[in-house]
PDB file of C-alpha atoms and ligand atoms in Angstrom:
ATOM      1  CA  UNK A   1      20.657  38.958  68.734  1.00 74.00           C
ATOM      2  CA  UNK A   2      18.737  40.819  66.036  1.00 90.00           C
ATOM      3  CA  UNK A   3      20.880  43.191  64.001  1.00 96.00           C
ATOM      4  CA  UNK A   4      20.534  45.156  60.770  1.00 97.00           C
ATOM      5  CA  UNK A   5      23.752  45.854  58.890  1.00 97.00           C
ATOM      6  CA  UNK A   6      24.325  49.545  58.180  1.00 97.00           C
ATOM      7  CA  UNK A   7      26.869  48.850  55.436  1.00 91.00           C
ATOM      8  CA  UNK A   8      30.130  47.147  54.683  1.00 85.00           C
ATOM      9  CA  UNK A   9      32.007  48.850  57.561  1.00 90.00           C
ATOM     10  CA  UNK A  10      30.522  46.385  60.069  1.00 90.00           C
ATOM     11  CA  UNK A  11      28.220  48.896  61.794  1.00 97.00           C
ATOM     12  CA  UNK A  12      24.939  47.484  63.026  1.00 98.00           C
ATOM     13  CA  UNK A  13      21.562  48.723  64.229  1.00 98.00           C
ATOM     14  CA  UNK A  14      20.124  46.668  67.086  1.00 98.00           C
ATOM     15  CA  UNK A  15      17.471  46.987  69.787  1.00 96.00           C
ATOM     16  CA  UNK A  16      18.785  48.813  72.880  1.00 98.00           C
ATOM     17  CA  UNK A  17      16.999  47.480  75.956  1.00 98.00           C
ATOM     18  CA  UNK A  18      17.029  47.921  79.756  1.00 98.00           C
ATOM     19  CA  UNK A  19      19.343  44.925  80.314  1.00 98.00           C
ATOM     20  CA  UNK A  20      22.024  46.876  78.383  1.00 98.00           C
ATOM     21  CA  UNK A  21      21.932  49.812  80.848  1.00 98.00           C
ATOM     22  CA  UNK A  22      25.563  49.370  81.908  1.00 98.00           C
ATOM     23  CA  UNK A  23      26.833  49.367  78.307  1.00 98.00           C
ATOM     24  CA  UNK A  24      24.601  52.379  77.579  1.00 98.00           C
ATOM     25  CA  UNK A  25      25.973  54.307  80.583  1.00 98.00           C
ATOM     26  CA  UNK A  26      29.598  53.529  79.630  1.00 98.00           C
ATOM     27  CA  UNK A  27      28.893  54.763  76.108  1.00 98.00           C
ATOM     28  CA  UNK A  28      27.195  57.914  77.438  1.00 98.00           C
ATOM     29  CA  UNK A  29      30.182  58.597  79.702  1.00 98.00           C
ATOM     30  CA  UNK A  30      32.455  58.505  76.628  1.00 98.00           C
ATOM     31  CA  UNK A  31      30.189  60.906  74.720  1.00 98.00           C
ATOM     32  CA  UNK A  32      28.730  63.015  77.512  1.00 98.00           C
ATOM     33  CA  UNK A  33      30.237  66.367  76.536  1.00 97.00           C
ATOM     34  CA  UNK A  34      29.706  65.940  72.774  1.00 98.00           C
ATOM     35  CA  UNK A  35      26.144  64.610  73.044  1.00 98.00           C
ATOM     36  CA  UNK A  36      25.188  67.337  75.524  1.00 97.00           C
ATOM     37  CA  UNK A  37      26.029  70.307  73.320  1.00 96.00           C
ATOM     38  CA  UNK A  38      22.358  70.848  72.383  1.00 96.00           C
ATOM     39  CA  UNK A  39      20.273  68.101  74.020  1.00 96.00           C
ATOM     40  CA  UNK A  40      19.591  66.997  77.581  1.00 95.00           C
ATOM     41  CA  UNK A  41      20.109  63.235  77.150  1.00 97.00           C
ATOM     42  CA  UNK A  42      23.434  63.125  79.078  1.00 97.00           C
ATOM     43  CA  UNK A  43      21.840  65.080  81.928  1.00 96.00           C
ATOM     44  CA  UNK A  44      19.084  62.452  82.159  1.00 97.00           C
ATOM     45  CA  UNK A  45      21.454  59.456  81.935  1.00 98.00           C
ATOM     46  CA  UNK A  46      23.917  59.999  84.775  1.00 98.00           C
ATOM     47  CA  UNK A  47      24.203  56.664  86.603  1.00 98.00           C
ATOM     48  CA  UNK A  48      23.106  53.050  86.281  1.00 98.00           C
ATOM     49  CA  UNK A  49      19.617  53.655  87.712  1.00 98.00           C
ATOM     50  CA  UNK A  50      18.900  56.597  85.411  1.00 98.00           C
ATOM     51  CA  UNK A  51      20.349  54.719  82.402  1.00 98.00           C
ATOM     52  CA  UNK A  52      18.043  51.785  83.146  1.00 98.00           C
ATOM     53  CA  UNK A  53      15.083  54.120  83.722  1.00 98.00           C
ATOM     54  CA  UNK A  54      15.649  55.806  80.357  1.00 98.00           C
ATOM     55  CA  UNK A  55      15.854  52.482  78.505  1.00 98.00           C
ATOM     56  CA  UNK A  56      12.823  51.204  80.434  1.00 98.00           C
ATOM     57  CA  UNK A  57      10.814  54.263  79.399  1.00 98.00           C
ATOM     58  CA  UNK A  58      11.531  53.336  75.766  1.00 98.00           C
ATOM     59  CA  UNK A  59      10.757  49.651  76.370  1.00 98.00           C
ATOM     60  CA  UNK A  60       7.373  50.843  77.666  1.00 98.00           C
ATOM     61  CA  UNK A  61       6.904  53.095  74.649  1.00 98.00           C
ATOM     62  CA  UNK A  62       7.706  50.141  72.375  1.00 98.00           C
ATOM     63  CA  UNK A  63       5.205  47.952  74.243  1.00 98.00           C
ATOM     64  CA  UNK A  64       2.571  50.674  73.804  1.00 98.00           C
ATOM     65  CA  UNK A  65       3.677  51.375  70.194  1.00 98.00           C
ATOM     66  CA  UNK A  66       4.305  55.031  71.082  1.00 98.00           C
ATOM     67  CA  UNK A  67       8.089  55.200  70.541  1.00 98.00           C
ATOM     68  CA  UNK A  68      11.214  53.179  69.733  1.00 98.00           C
ATOM     69  CA  UNK A  69      14.923  53.214  70.564  1.00 98.00           C
ATOM     70  CA  UNK A  70      17.744  51.458  68.718  1.00 98.00           C
ATOM     71  CA  UNK A  71      21.496  51.386  69.329  1.00 98.00           C
ATOM     72  CA  UNK A  72      24.268  51.640  66.757  1.00 98.00           C
ATOM     73  CA  UNK A  73      27.232  49.329  67.282  1.00 98.00           C
ATOM     74  CA  UNK A  74      30.529  49.799  65.480  1.00 97.00           C
ATOM     75  CA  UNK A  75      32.985  46.890  65.700  1.00 95.00           C
ATOM     76  CA  UNK A  76      31.016  45.580  68.677  1.00 95.00           C
ATOM     77  CA  UNK A  77      30.960  48.868  70.628  1.00 97.00           C
ATOM     78  CA  UNK A  78      27.787  50.842  71.287  1.00 98.00           C
ATOM     79  CA  UNK A  79      28.525  54.259  69.735  1.00 98.00           C
ATOM     80  CA  UNK A  80      25.128  55.940  69.397  1.00 98.00           C
ATOM     81  CA  UNK A  81      21.463  55.537  68.735  1.00 98.00           C
ATOM     82  CA  UNK A  82      18.380  56.576  66.852  1.00 98.00           C
ATOM     83  CA  UNK A  83      14.878  56.809  68.199  1.00 98.00           C
ATOM     84  CA  UNK A  84      11.298  57.706  67.703  1.00 98.00           C
ATOM     85  CA  UNK A  85      10.607  60.059  70.618  1.00 98.00           C
ATOM     86  CA  UNK A  86       6.965  59.972  69.590  1.00 98.00           C
ATOM     87  CA  UNK A  87       5.128  57.460  67.406  1.00 98.00           C
ATOM     88  CA  UNK A  88       1.419  57.970  66.786  1.00 98.00           C
ATOM     89  CA  UNK A  89       0.105  55.335  64.403  1.00 98.00           C
ATOM     90  CA  UNK A  90      -3.508  56.531  64.559  1.00 98.00           C
ATOM     91  CA  UNK A  91      -2.470  60.042  63.477  1.00 98.00           C
ATOM     92  CA  UNK A  92       0.333  58.823  61.179  1.00 98.00           C
ATOM     93  CA  UNK A  93       3.017  61.013  62.791  1.00 98.00           C
ATOM     94  CA  UNK A  94       6.351  60.391  64.468  1.00 99.00           C
ATOM     95  CA  UNK A  95       9.358  62.379  65.651  1.00 98.00           C
ATOM     96  CA  UNK A  96      12.818  60.904  65.091  1.00 98.00           C
ATOM     97  CA  UNK A  97      16.023  61.783  66.930  1.00 98.00           C
ATOM     98  CA  UNK A  98      19.608  60.628  67.351  1.00 98.00           C
ATOM     99  CA  UNK A  99      22.973  60.896  69.094  1.00 98.00           C
ATOM    100  CA  UNK A 100      26.534  59.620  68.648  1.00 98.00           C
ATOM    101  CA  UNK A 101      29.693  59.543  70.703  1.00 98.00           C
ATOM    102  CA  UNK A 102      32.358  61.698  68.995  1.00 98.00           C
ATOM    103  CA  UNK A 103      34.546  58.829  67.698  1.00 96.00           C
ATOM    104  CA  UNK A 104      31.620  57.655  65.528  1.00 97.00           C
ATOM    105  CA  UNK A 105      30.746  61.024  63.991  1.00 98.00           C
ATOM    106  CA  UNK A 106      31.416  61.911  60.384  1.00 97.00           C
ATOM    107  CA  UNK A 107      30.894  58.400  58.981  1.00 97.00           C
ATOM    108  CA  UNK A 108      27.266  58.561  57.931  1.00 97.00           C
ATOM    109  CA  UNK A 109      26.106  56.145  60.649  1.00 98.00           C
ATOM    110  CA  UNK A 110      23.174  58.294  61.778  1.00 98.00           C
ATOM    111  CA  UNK A 111      21.981  59.028  58.262  1.00 98.00           C
ATOM    112  CA  UNK A 112      22.069  55.331  57.413  1.00 98.00           C
ATOM    113  CA  UNK A 113      20.360  54.284  60.657  1.00 98.00           C
ATOM    114  CA  UNK A 114      17.653  56.928  60.248  1.00 98.00           C
ATOM    115  CA  UNK A 115      16.959  55.714  56.723  1.00 98.00           C
ATOM    116  CA  UNK A 116      16.274  52.235  58.114  1.00 98.00           C
ATOM    117  CA  UNK A 117      13.889  53.332  60.868  1.00 98.00           C
ATOM    118  CA  UNK A 118      12.080  55.975  58.817  1.00 98.00           C
ATOM    119  CA  UNK A 119      11.575  53.522  55.981  1.00 98.00           C
ATOM    120  CA  UNK A 120      10.145  51.014  58.466  1.00 98.00           C
ATOM    121  CA  UNK A 121       7.831  53.661  59.956  1.00 98.00           C
ATOM    122  CA  UNK A 122       6.536  54.764  56.558  1.00 98.00           C
ATOM    123  CA  UNK A 123       6.423  51.508  54.608  1.00 98.00           C
ATOM    124  CA  UNK A 124       5.530  48.998  57.319  1.00 98.00           C
ATOM    125  CA  UNK A 125       3.685  51.085  59.880  1.00 98.00           C
ATOM    126  CA  UNK A 126       1.848  53.569  57.678  1.00 98.00           C
ATOM    127  CA  UNK A 127       3.384  56.688  59.242  1.00 98.00           C
ATOM    128  CA  UNK A 128       2.688  59.660  56.960  1.00 98.00           C
ATOM    129  CA  UNK A 129       4.888  62.338  58.495  1.00 98.00           C
ATOM    130  CA  UNK A 130       8.256  62.026  60.264  1.00 99.00           C
ATOM    131  CA  UNK A 131       9.482  65.119  62.101  1.00 98.00           C
ATOM    132  CA  UNK A 132      12.961  66.150  63.217  1.00 98.00           C
ATOM    133  CA  UNK A 133      13.391  68.808  65.930  1.00 98.00           C
ATOM    134  CA  UNK A 134      16.810  70.425  66.291  1.00 98.00           C
ATOM    135  CA  UNK A 135      18.276  73.530  67.840  1.00 98.00           C
ATOM    136  CA  UNK A 136      18.853  76.061  65.061  1.00 98.00           C
ATOM    137  CA  UNK A 137      22.501  76.056  66.226  1.00 97.00           C
ATOM    138  CA  UNK A 138      22.866  72.273  65.870  1.00 98.00           C
ATOM    139  CA  UNK A 139      24.329  72.245  62.361  1.00 98.00           C
ATOM    140  CA  UNK A 140      25.306  68.536  62.254  1.00 98.00           C
ATOM    141  CA  UNK A 141      21.753  67.547  63.219  1.00 98.00           C
ATOM    142  CA  UNK A 142      20.230  69.878  60.627  1.00 98.00           C
ATOM    143  CA  UNK A 143      22.604  68.430  58.028  1.00 98.00           C
ATOM    144  CA  UNK A 144      21.202  64.972  58.856  1.00 98.00           C
ATOM    145  CA  UNK A 145      17.629  66.241  58.338  1.00 98.00           C
ATOM    146  CA  UNK A 146      18.680  67.686  54.992  1.00 98.00           C
ATOM    147  CA  UNK A 147      20.394  64.436  53.920  1.00 98.00           C
ATOM    148  CA  UNK A 148      17.202  62.560  54.827  1.00 98.00           C
ATOM    149  CA  UNK A 149      15.280  64.710  52.353  1.00 98.00           C
ATOM    150  CA  UNK A 150      13.399  66.641  55.005  1.00 98.00           C
ATOM    151  CA  UNK A 151      12.092  70.190  54.570  1.00 98.00           C
ATOM    152  CA  UNK A 152      12.362  72.892  57.203  1.00 98.00           C
ATOM    153  CA  UNK A 153       8.840  73.981  58.069  1.00 98.00           C
ATOM    154  CA  UNK A 154       9.511  76.606  60.677  1.00 98.00           C
ATOM    155  CA  UNK A 155      11.293  77.674  63.816  1.00 98.00           C
ATOM    156  CA  UNK A 156       9.781  77.600  67.284  1.00 98.00           C
ATOM    157  CA  UNK A 157      11.403  80.498  69.136  1.00 98.00           C
ATOM    158  CA  UNK A 158      13.061  80.135  72.550  1.00 98.00           C
ATOM    159  CA  UNK A 159      11.019  77.032  73.441  1.00 97.00           C
ATOM    160  CA  UNK A 160      13.853  74.846  74.774  1.00 96.00           C
ATOM    161  CA  UNK A 161      15.362  75.734  78.154  1.00 95.00           C
ATOM    162  CA  UNK A 162      18.611  73.864  78.517  1.00 92.00           C
ATOM    163  CA  UNK A 163      21.387  74.467  81.022  1.00 90.00           C
ATOM    164  CA  UNK A 164      20.040  77.954  81.759  1.00 92.00           C
ATOM    165  CA  UNK A 165      19.736  79.096  78.136  1.00 93.00           C
ATOM    166  CA  UNK A 166      16.737  79.236  75.841  1.00 96.00           C
ATOM    167  CA  UNK A 167      17.246  78.031  72.262  1.00 96.00           C
ATOM    168  CA  UNK A 168      15.169  78.113  69.086  1.00 98.00           C
ATOM    169  CA  UNK A 169      14.042  74.787  67.624  1.00 98.00           C
ATOM    170  CA  UNK A 170      13.892  74.163  63.870  1.00 98.00           C
ATOM    171  CA  UNK A 171      11.138  71.787  62.789  1.00 98.00           C
ATOM    172  CA  UNK A 172      11.993  69.628  59.787  1.00 99.00           C
ATOM    173  CA  UNK A 173       9.800  66.877  58.321  1.00 98.00           C
ATOM    174  CA  UNK A 174       9.429  64.422  55.476  1.00 98.00           C
ATOM    175  CA  UNK A 175       6.071  63.154  54.201  1.00 98.00           C
ATOM    176  CA  UNK A 176       5.517  59.605  52.980  1.00 98.00           C
ATOM    177  CA  UNK A 177       5.099  60.536  49.267  1.00 98.00           C
ATOM    178  CA  UNK A 178       8.302  62.618  49.412  1.00 98.00           C
ATOM    179  CA  UNK A 179      10.166  59.720  51.037  1.00 98.00           C
ATOM    180  CA  UNK A 180       9.020  57.300  48.327  1.00 98.00           C
ATOM    181  CA  UNK A 181       9.816  59.737  45.519  1.00 97.00           C
ATOM    182  CA  UNK A 182      13.345  60.251  46.879  1.00 96.00           C
ATOM    183  CA  UNK A 183      13.877  56.480  47.025  1.00 90.00           C
ATOM    184  CA  UNK A 184      12.950  55.967  43.392  1.00 90.00           C
ATOM    185  CA  UNK A 185      14.832  58.979  42.011  1.00 84.00           C
TER     186      UNK A 185
HETATM  187  C1  COA B   1      23.669  65.015  65.285  1.00 54.78           C
HETATM  188  C2  COA B   1      24.772  63.980  65.095  1.00 54.78           C
HETATM  189  C3  COA B   1      24.260  62.607  65.435  1.00 54.78           C
HETATM  190  C4  COA B   1      25.230  64.028  63.635  1.00 54.78           C
HETATM  191  O1  COA B   1      26.330  63.166  63.482  1.00 54.78           O
HETATM  192  P1  COA B   1      27.062  63.044  62.062  1.00 54.78           P
HETATM  193  O2  COA B   1      28.190  62.101  62.227  1.00 54.78           O
HETATM  194  O3  COA B   1      27.339  64.401  61.517  1.00 54.78           O
HETATM  195  O4  COA B   1      25.927  62.401  61.136  1.00 54.78           O
HETATM  196  P2  COA B   1      26.079  61.081  60.256  1.00 54.78           P
HETATM  197  O5  COA B   1      26.415  59.923  61.113  1.00 54.78           O
HETATM  198  O6  COA B   1      24.875  61.002  59.428  1.00 54.78           O
HETATM  199  O7  COA B   1      27.373  61.400  59.376  1.00 54.78           O
HETATM  200  C5  COA B   1      27.370  62.446  58.435  1.00 54.78           C
HETATM  201  C6  COA B   1      28.795  62.827  58.142  1.00 54.78           C
HETATM  202  O8  COA B   1      29.490  61.694  57.666  1.00 54.78           O
HETATM  203  C7  COA B   1      29.867  61.893  56.285  1.00 54.78           C
HETATM  204  N1  COA B   1      29.624  60.596  55.625  1.00 54.78           N
HETATM  205  C8  COA B   1      30.601  59.688  55.390  1.00 54.78           C
HETATM  206  N2  COA B   1      30.055  58.598  54.833  1.00 54.78           N
HETATM  207  C9  COA B   1      28.731  58.822  54.708  1.00 54.78           C
HETATM  208  C10 COA B   1      27.653  58.061  54.196  1.00 54.78           C
HETATM  209  N3  COA B   1      27.834  56.827  53.706  1.00 54.78           N
HETATM  210  N4  COA B   1      26.390  58.581  54.249  1.00 54.78           N
HETATM  211  C11 COA B   1      26.184  59.814  54.738  1.00 54.78           C
HETATM  212  N5  COA B   1      27.188  60.589  55.228  1.00 54.78           N
HETATM  213  C12 COA B   1      28.450  60.098  55.213  1.00 54.78           C
HETATM  214  C13 COA B   1      29.004  63.036  55.805  1.00 54.78           C
HETATM  215  O9  COA B   1      29.623  63.741  54.766  1.00 54.78           O
HETATM  216  C14 COA B   1      28.921  63.875  57.052  1.00 54.78           C
HETATM  217  O10 COA B   1      30.110  64.534  57.288  1.00 54.78           O
HETATM  218  P3  COA B   1      30.200  66.151  57.220  1.00 54.78           P
HETATM  219  O11 COA B   1      29.247  66.665  58.264  1.00 54.78           O
HETATM  220  O12 COA B   1      31.619  66.418  57.535  1.00 54.78           O
HETATM  221  O13 COA B   1      29.755  66.486  55.844  1.00 54.78           O
HETATM  222  C15 COA B   1      25.987  64.307  66.024  1.00 54.78           C
HETATM  223  O14 COA B   1      26.502  65.571  65.718  1.00 54.78           O
HETATM  224  C16 COA B   1      25.629  64.238  67.505  1.00 54.78           C
HETATM  225  O15 COA B   1      25.540  63.175  68.099  1.00 54.78           O
HETATM  226  N6  COA B   1      25.419  65.404  68.142  1.00 54.78           N
HETATM  227  C17 COA B   1      25.102  65.424  69.558  1.00 54.78           C
HETATM  228  C18 COA B   1      23.699  64.893  69.852  1.00 54.78           C
HETATM  229  C19 COA B   1      22.650  65.683  69.085  1.00 54.78           C
HETATM  230  O16 COA B   1      22.721  66.897  68.994  1.00 54.78           O
HETATM  231  N7  COA B   1      21.681  64.959  68.517  1.00 54.78           N
HETATM  232  C20 COA B   1      20.649  65.537  67.653  1.00 54.78           C
HETATM  233  C21 COA B   1      19.544  66.081  68.426  1.00 54.78           C
HETATM  234  S1  COA B   1      18.380  66.949  67.369  1.00 54.78           S
END
């Protein structure tokens, strides 16, 4: 019902809620292998109950103002999403994240969607610092952080155990004054 246009290619950013669990699961099934290269989301969302539980956990975060989740629709099909895994208004910090199914990659959808939610967090909610955590091997994700004007602040070594392997996590972030300066330049 509520949608934000992501450009003239018809892509839209909309709330993604528990009642859409079936659509979310179908989308995840299309993207399971691609999405799961570096992150555990497809291993958490495996059937209708777990899809609904994941969306419900974000509905609860939204109700508590501690996180957000939005879907990206392209020509009416759910193809990915962006989220605030954490959202701490009192401290002015948040961590953003994202995923896409492979057919939607390479079109700038995530960069455009992230610009919308980060701008909302900074300008409307007073968030001072937005972080981005990505495996150091996840080049497409790091390219998104770079396009968003973020700076790499460090690498946390071997902190993420996923499918039996430990990976290093790069921490990127943008601060509110940097975000505003990039918008005006
Ligand atoms: C991370 C991920 C979402 C990045 O997807 P992506 O399609 O590369 O990112 P975007 O949607 O921002 O698109 C950027 C690409 O579109 C191109 N593009 C086209 N039009 C564009 C536009 N208007 N604006 C920005 N980029 C545009 C860019 O050049 C870039 O392509 P390139 O990498 O070949 O240079 C994707 O790889 C993914 O889902 N991976 C699996 C899940 C995951 O790892 N999530 C991140 C966890 S940290």
